[in-house]
Amino acid sequence: MIRFKNIFIVEDDPISALLIKKSLDKIDEFGQHFHFENGKLAIDGLKKFSRKNGGNPDLILLDINMPIMNGWQFLDSLVDDPSFSSIEIVILSSSIDPYDIEKSKYYNNVSGFLSKPLSVVKLKKLVKLL
Amino acid sequence: MNKRLKKQLFRILADDNTLLEKLDDFSLDNLWIWSIPDIQDFWVNSGYCEMLSFPSDEIPEESSVLSGLLHESDLQKVNSAIETHITQETPLYDVVIRMKDYNGVLGWYRSRGIFSGNPKTISGYLIGSTTPLASSEKIETIFRKTIDASAEAIYVLVAHYVDYKVKDFIIRDINQKAEVELSMPRKDLIGGKINELFPINLENGYFERYKEAFLSRKPFRQEYTIPEGYPGTGDYESHVVPYNDGVIIYNRDLTQLVKTQEELEKAQEEIEDLDIHYQSVISTQSVYIFKTNIEGDFTYINEYFLKDFGFRRESLLGTNLFVTVFQLDQEESSKVLSKCVTQPNIFHPVILKTINEEGRLISGKWEFKGLLNVQGNLSEILCVGFDITEQVEALEKAHELISVTKDQNERLRSFAYIVSHNIRSHSANIEGLADLLVDVVGRDESMYLGMLQQSAAMLNRTINHLNQILSIQMSTEQLKKEIDLKDEVKRTLTIFEKQITDIKGTIKINIPHGFVINFVPAYIESVLLNLISNAIKYRQFEKELMVKIDAGITDGKKYFCVADNGQGLDLEKYGDELFGMYKTFHGNEDALGFGLFLTRSQIEALDGRIEVKSEVGAGTCFKVWLND
């Protein structure tokens, strides 16, 4: 059964993005996904999505280190817009910097922090948590 | 009254007109006439009786009544004055005496008279007049104060007559200094005869000389010595001054004088010694000392300053400190000088640079102080200083080191960031891709894939470790928390519970209740985890494991120990490398060689220390000292 119908993947690294997509495809709870290469593109994507579908995606998997607009900047601009404040966001980062993990706790809409590489096992655990 | 004498008086006056003229010079108010040598036989007029407050109806008939009014101490004086007047044929008998009046009040009077008769046989009459002297008490008080204030011993001696010849001197008065000199109280001396009190006067002929001075009316000066055993032992210089009734002796204590002079000389020497001492202290001190006038011109420079800087005193004295010594710091030195002017009497510290004769830069820590003279005006500037060149250089070096360390720390930080983000993302990709490949590759290649997966996992773990170590350096202080060590140990042990039961191991915890340490929670967890897992990992398989964990305080420092009865380590062989990264010693496959390195890093990051004691086959004990 599909629980997360529309998923945004915000990730600049193509290999990482590929691994995420492959993992998502292996799990029934996840539906279609959209890939954006940085935060700026993702914001535009969100706006386009809501115009077309009249709502928000069910989950955003967000990388931290990206060019143009990184993960934190993306989160900051979401906070400013109330229409996006209810989207569930999981940070997906290769970072093992404890500072990044601490920082993510300050964003209310961030409901998880997963370290790369993303595996089917990790994703299944996440589904249980959300 | 003695009518006979009265008649005699008139007869004499009538016979001798010159006598009346002479008497007229003083007064005829209180007239009297004495017969000589029997001076108890005399007559006085009514004015005389009035002067002594006798009522007009009580004029005394007996001359003894009047003679009894003379103060007994003055009797001798009167006698001697008469003798002098008659025998020496002086113009006047003139004496100051004390008499009681009718009411018994003692007063001072001046009696003057002229002898009429035969001086050879000393027989005839003394005719004269007596006048009262005012405020005698006051005079006496002033007299007493004056003579007591004298630094010389003063003896007032009255000639003592026997048959009109001076046989001795009676002490009429002495001053305080004389009391001290003789060590006898005044009251015991006054009235005493000097030849009786001090026989030495006769023995040494002093009495004869006093007598000669008295009779010749010529003062003289003598030096004499009172030998030991007599009152007033010592050397004296004596002034003997004759007066009406006797002599006054002024004694200057030469012994005391010499002693005082010696003391003065000694004190002077001591002052000079002290001066030399201070001079040498100032010159040999390893501090710079100089003085300038208010303008900053050198007036004094100590030896050390000259020696250390290689300056010559002659070329520096008189020059201005801004121009010579402190030309490098003119602004600073003039600032401190004006501070001395506005706030004198306190030290104003300043660091000033000077180039010495050899051209070396010397940094001095100086203290300037404005000195006030006796009038309270600023008169000169004192300056004390010492060489702090080494300290200044060390400080500069330390600053340099700090900046280098800061740079390195910065680089380490960016390295940590790169490890944490960039390298890590690639290794994560490799791991992910390897997992993905498992689905698609054939059986033949799966072995290689397995190896790739393992390599990727190892790489990931290494990167993780590396990152942990790098992040240990970052601000551990804020992360410190109070941790109950016993609780923490128990919590850690739950992780090993099953393992310990399986191997039938025993853990003994001997940590005092409420033993609290200040540590980063994640670190203490990691340290305990590492030490306990090591104890389990390197146990002796033929023996049941026993781990003791205890804690305490030694020399004010908290510590805890994890001791086991395991395989132990040859510390002589491995001691240096035990805490190194990627060092393994037991050939154990699980060993990563990372645990103890991390443990030590975490402990040292909190200024703690880890020690190890070990013996092969007996066990190992890790002791962690906390900076707490």
PDB file of C-alpha atoms in Angstrom, chain B residues 194-326:
ATOM      1  CA  ILE B 194      80.231  71.396 101.201  1.00  0.00           C
ATOM      2  CA  ASN B 195      83.390  70.517 103.082  1.00  0.00           C
ATOM      3  CA  GLU B 196      81.364  68.220 105.321  1.00  0.00           C
ATOM      4  CA  LEU B 197      79.258  66.744 102.518  1.00  0.00           C
ATOM      5  CA  PHE B 198      82.139  66.433 100.077  1.00  0.00           C
ATOM      6  CA  PRO B 199      85.465  66.238 101.912  1.00  0.00           C
ATOM      7  CA  ILE B 200      87.157  66.027  98.539  1.00  0.00           C
ATOM      8  CA  ASN B 201      86.750  69.791  98.282  1.00  0.00           C
ATOM      9  CA  LEU B 202      89.203  70.199 101.104  1.00  0.00           C
ATOM     10  CA  GLU B 203      91.475  67.372 100.000  1.00  0.00           C
ATOM     11  CA  ASN B 204      91.850  68.676  96.485  1.00  0.00           C
ATOM     12  CA  GLY B 205      91.934  72.326  97.468  1.00  0.00           C
ATOM     13  CA  TYR B 206      88.747  73.220  95.652  1.00  0.00           C
ATOM     14  CA  PHE B 207      87.416  74.979  98.729  1.00  0.00           C
ATOM     15  CA  GLU B 208      90.456  77.238  98.851  1.00  0.00           C
ATOM     16  CA  ARG B 209      89.886  78.257  95.275  1.00  0.00           C
ATOM     17  CA  TYR B 210      86.154  78.941  95.858  1.00  0.00           C
ATOM     18  CA  LYS B 211      87.113  81.053  98.833  1.00  0.00           C
ATOM     19  CA  GLU B 212      89.702  82.926  96.835  1.00  0.00           C
ATOM     20  CA  ALA B 213      87.170  83.629  94.052  1.00  0.00           C
ATOM     21  CA  PHE B 214      84.626  84.766  96.581  1.00  0.00           C
ATOM     22  CA  LEU B 215      86.959  87.023  98.446  1.00  0.00           C
ATOM     23  CA  SER B 216      88.785  88.401  95.401  1.00  0.00           C
ATOM     24  CA  ARG B 217      85.486  88.817  93.524  1.00  0.00           C
ATOM     25  CA  LYS B 218      87.199  87.276  90.511  1.00  0.00           C
ATOM     26  CA  PRO B 219      85.501  84.459  88.656  1.00  0.00           C
ATOM     27  CA  PHE B 220      87.666  81.590  87.500  1.00  0.00           C
ATOM     28  CA  ARG B 221      87.507  78.475  85.432  1.00  0.00           C
ATOM     29  CA  GLN B 222      88.946  75.112  86.278  1.00  0.00           C
ATOM     30  CA  GLU B 223      88.840  71.538  85.116  1.00  0.00           C
ATOM     31  CA  TYR B 224      88.781  68.873  87.726  1.00  0.00           C
ATOM     32  CA  THR B 225      88.102  65.246  88.237  1.00  0.00           C
ATOM     33  CA  ILE B 226      85.974  63.627  90.895  1.00  0.00           C
ATOM     34  CA  PRO B 227      87.481  60.187  91.394  1.00  0.00           C
ATOM     35  CA  GLU B 228      85.407  57.069  91.600  1.00  0.00           C
ATOM     36  CA  GLY B 229      83.689  56.397  94.880  1.00  0.00           C
ATOM     37  CA  TYR B 230      82.641  60.019  95.352  1.00  0.00           C
ATOM     38  CA  PRO B 231      79.279  61.502  94.433  1.00  0.00           C
ATOM     39  CA  GLY B 232      79.336  62.907  90.924  1.00  0.00           C
ATOM     40  CA  THR B 233      82.285  60.868  89.657  1.00  0.00           C
ATOM     41  CA  GLY B 234      83.605  62.253  86.402  1.00  0.00           C
ATOM     42  CA  ASP B 235      85.454  65.051  84.654  1.00  0.00           C
ATOM     43  CA  TYR B 236      84.109  68.566  84.936  1.00  0.00           C
ATOM     44  CA  GLU B 237      84.762  71.999  83.701  1.00  0.00           C
ATOM     45  CA  SER B 238      83.785  74.391  86.435  1.00  0.00           C
ATOM     46  CA  HIS B 239      82.986  78.123  86.336  1.00  0.00           C
ATOM     47  CA  VAL B 240      83.124  79.712  89.728  1.00  0.00           C
ATOM     48  CA  VAL B 241      81.395  83.086  89.812  1.00  0.00           C
ATOM     49  CA  PRO B 242      81.402  85.122  93.013  1.00  0.00           C
ATOM     50  CA  TYR B 243      78.352  87.040  94.186  1.00  0.00           C
ATOM     51  CA  ASN B 244      77.422  88.900  97.324  1.00  0.00           C
ATOM     52  CA  ASP B 245      76.893  86.007  99.645  1.00  0.00           C
ATOM     53  CA  GLY B 246      79.101  83.394  98.170  1.00  0.00           C
ATOM     54  CA  VAL B 247      79.835  81.768  94.858  1.00  0.00           C
ATOM     55  CA  ILE B 248      77.812  80.204  92.142  1.00  0.00           C
ATOM     56  CA  ILE B 249      79.395  77.182  90.538  1.00  0.00           C
ATOM     57  CA  TYR B 250      78.484  76.172  87.013  1.00  0.00           C
ATOM     58  CA  ASN B 251      79.632  72.634  86.352  1.00  0.00           C
ATOM     59  CA  ARG B 252      79.815  71.235  82.881  1.00  0.00           C
ATOM     60  CA  ASP B 253      80.046  67.464  82.880  1.00  0.00           C
ATOM     61  CA  LEU B 254      82.938  66.721  80.569  1.00  0.00           C
ATOM     62  CA  THR B 255      82.490  62.983  80.903  1.00  0.00           C
ATOM     63  CA  GLN B 256      78.976  63.375  79.669  1.00  0.00           C
ATOM     64  CA  LEU B 257      80.194  65.818  77.038  1.00  0.00           C
ATOM     65  CA  VAL B 258      82.877  63.452  75.847  1.00  0.00           C
ATOM     66  CA  LYS B 259      80.395  60.620  75.921  1.00  0.00           C
ATOM     67  CA  THR B 260      77.886  62.630  73.951  1.00  0.00           C
ATOM     68  CA  GLN B 261      80.576  63.640  71.521  1.00  0.00           C
ATOM     69  CA  GLU B 262      81.682  60.048  71.129  1.00  0.00           C
ATOM     70  CA  GLU B 263      78.100  58.962  70.606  1.00  0.00           C
ATOM     71  CA  LEU B 264      77.649  61.690  68.070  1.00  0.00           C
ATOM     72  CA  GLU B 265      80.754  60.560  66.233  1.00  0.00           C
ATOM     73  CA  LYS B 266      79.602  56.972  66.398  1.00  0.00           C
ATOM     74  CA  ALA B 267      76.178  57.909  65.077  1.00  0.00           C
ATOM     75  CA  GLN B 268      77.848  59.840  62.300  1.00  0.00           C
ATOM     76  CA  GLU B 269      79.941  56.787  61.450  1.00  0.00           C
ATOM     77  CA  GLU B 270      76.868  54.593  61.521  1.00  0.00           C
ATOM     78  CA  ILE B 271      75.080  56.963  59.206  1.00  0.00           C
ATOM     79  CA  GLU B 272      78.044  56.868  56.860  1.00  0.00           C
ATOM     80  CA  ASP B 273      78.148  53.072  57.031  1.00  0.00           C
ATOM     81  CA  LEU B 274      74.443  52.920  56.331  1.00  0.00           C
ATOM     82  CA  ASP B 275      74.888  55.311  53.481  1.00  0.00           C
ATOM     83  CA  ILE B 276      77.618  53.114  52.013  1.00  0.00           C
ATOM     84  CA  HIS B 277      75.414  50.084  52.591  1.00  0.00           C
ATOM     85  CA  TYR B 278      72.456  51.594  50.776  1.00  0.00           C
ATOM     86  CA  GLN B 279      74.677  52.918  48.051  1.00  0.00           C
ATOM     87  CA  SER B 280      76.036  49.430  47.496  1.00  0.00           C
ATOM     88  CA  VAL B 281      72.560  47.921  47.716  1.00  0.00           C
ATOM     89  CA  ILE B 282      71.349  50.325  45.091  1.00  0.00           C
ATOM     90  CA  SER B 283      74.405  49.826  42.899  1.00  0.00           C
ATOM     91  CA  THR B 284      74.518  46.043  43.099  1.00  0.00           C
ATOM     92  CA  GLN B 285      70.769  45.401  42.927  1.00  0.00           C
ATOM     93  CA  SER B 286      69.751  43.779  39.723  1.00  0.00           C
ATOM     94  CA  VAL B 287      67.234  46.533  39.195  1.00  0.00           C
ATOM     95  CA  TYR B 288      67.735  49.717  37.292  1.00  0.00           C
ATOM     96  CA  ILE B 289      67.427  52.851  39.369  1.00  0.00           C
ATOM     97  CA  PHE B 290      67.724  56.398  38.223  1.00  0.00           C
ATOM     98  CA  LYS B 291      66.475  59.814  39.176  1.00  0.00           C
ATOM     99  CA  THR B 292      65.740  62.805  37.021  1.00  0.00           C
ATOM    100  CA  ASN B 293      64.620  66.329  37.618  1.00  0.00           C
ATOM    101  CA  ILE B 294      61.074  67.312  36.694  1.00  0.00           C
ATOM    102  CA  GLU B 295      62.137  67.954  33.093  1.00  0.00           C
ATOM    103  CA  GLY B 296      63.481  64.402  32.805  1.00  0.00           C
ATOM    104  CA  ASP B 297      67.204  65.205  32.951  1.00  0.00           C
ATOM    105  CA  PHE B 298      69.198  62.426  34.637  1.00  0.00           C
ATOM    106  CA  THR B 299      70.514  63.311  38.101  1.00  0.00           C
ATOM    107  CA  TYR B 300      71.328  59.838  39.400  1.00  0.00           C
ATOM    108  CA  ILE B 301      71.951  56.483  37.704  1.00  0.00           C
ATOM    109  CA  ASN B 302      72.810  53.266  39.518  1.00  0.00           C
ATOM    110  CA  GLU B 303      75.703  50.987  38.614  1.00  0.00           C
ATOM    111  CA  TYR B 304      73.577  48.104  37.378  1.00  0.00           C
ATOM    112  CA  PHE B 305      71.749  50.289  34.904  1.00  0.00           C
ATOM    113  CA  LEU B 306      75.004  51.591  33.471  1.00  0.00           C
ATOM    114  CA  LYS B 307      76.563  48.133  33.336  1.00  0.00           C
ATOM    115  CA  ASP B 308      73.585  46.417  31.749  1.00  0.00           C
ATOM    116  CA  PHE B 309      73.036  49.061  29.115  1.00  0.00           C
ATOM    117  CA  GLY B 310      76.709  49.819  28.585  1.00  0.00           C
ATOM    118  CA  PHE B 311      76.215  53.541  29.102  1.00  0.00           C
ATOM    119  CA  ARG B 312      78.767  55.847  30.690  1.00  0.00           C
ATOM    120  CA  ARG B 313      77.615  57.836  33.681  1.00  0.00           C
ATOM    121  CA  GLU B 314      79.342  61.075  32.626  1.00  0.00           C
ATOM    122  CA  SER B 315      77.802  61.035  29.187  1.00  0.00           C
ATOM    123  CA  LEU B 316      74.319  60.248  30.508  1.00  0.00           C
ATOM    124  CA  LEU B 317      74.016  62.541  33.530  1.00  0.00           C
ATOM    125  CA  GLY B 318      72.322  65.773  32.638  1.00  0.00           C
ATOM    126  CA  THR B 319      70.879  64.447  29.405  1.00  0.00           C
ATOM    127  CA  ASN B 320      67.150  64.128  28.927  1.00  0.00           C
ATOM    128  CA  LEU B 321      65.666  60.653  29.106  1.00  0.00           C
ATOM    129  CA  PHE B 322      63.476  61.259  26.039  1.00  0.00           C
ATOM    130  CA  VAL B 323      66.537  62.032  24.008  1.00  0.00           C
ATOM    131  CA  THR B 324      68.918  59.353  25.235  1.00  0.00           C
ATOM    132  CA  VAL B 325      67.621  56.264  26.985  1.00  0.00           C
ATOM    133  CA  PHE B 326      64.010  56.231  25.819  1.00  0.00           C
TER     134      PHE B 326
END
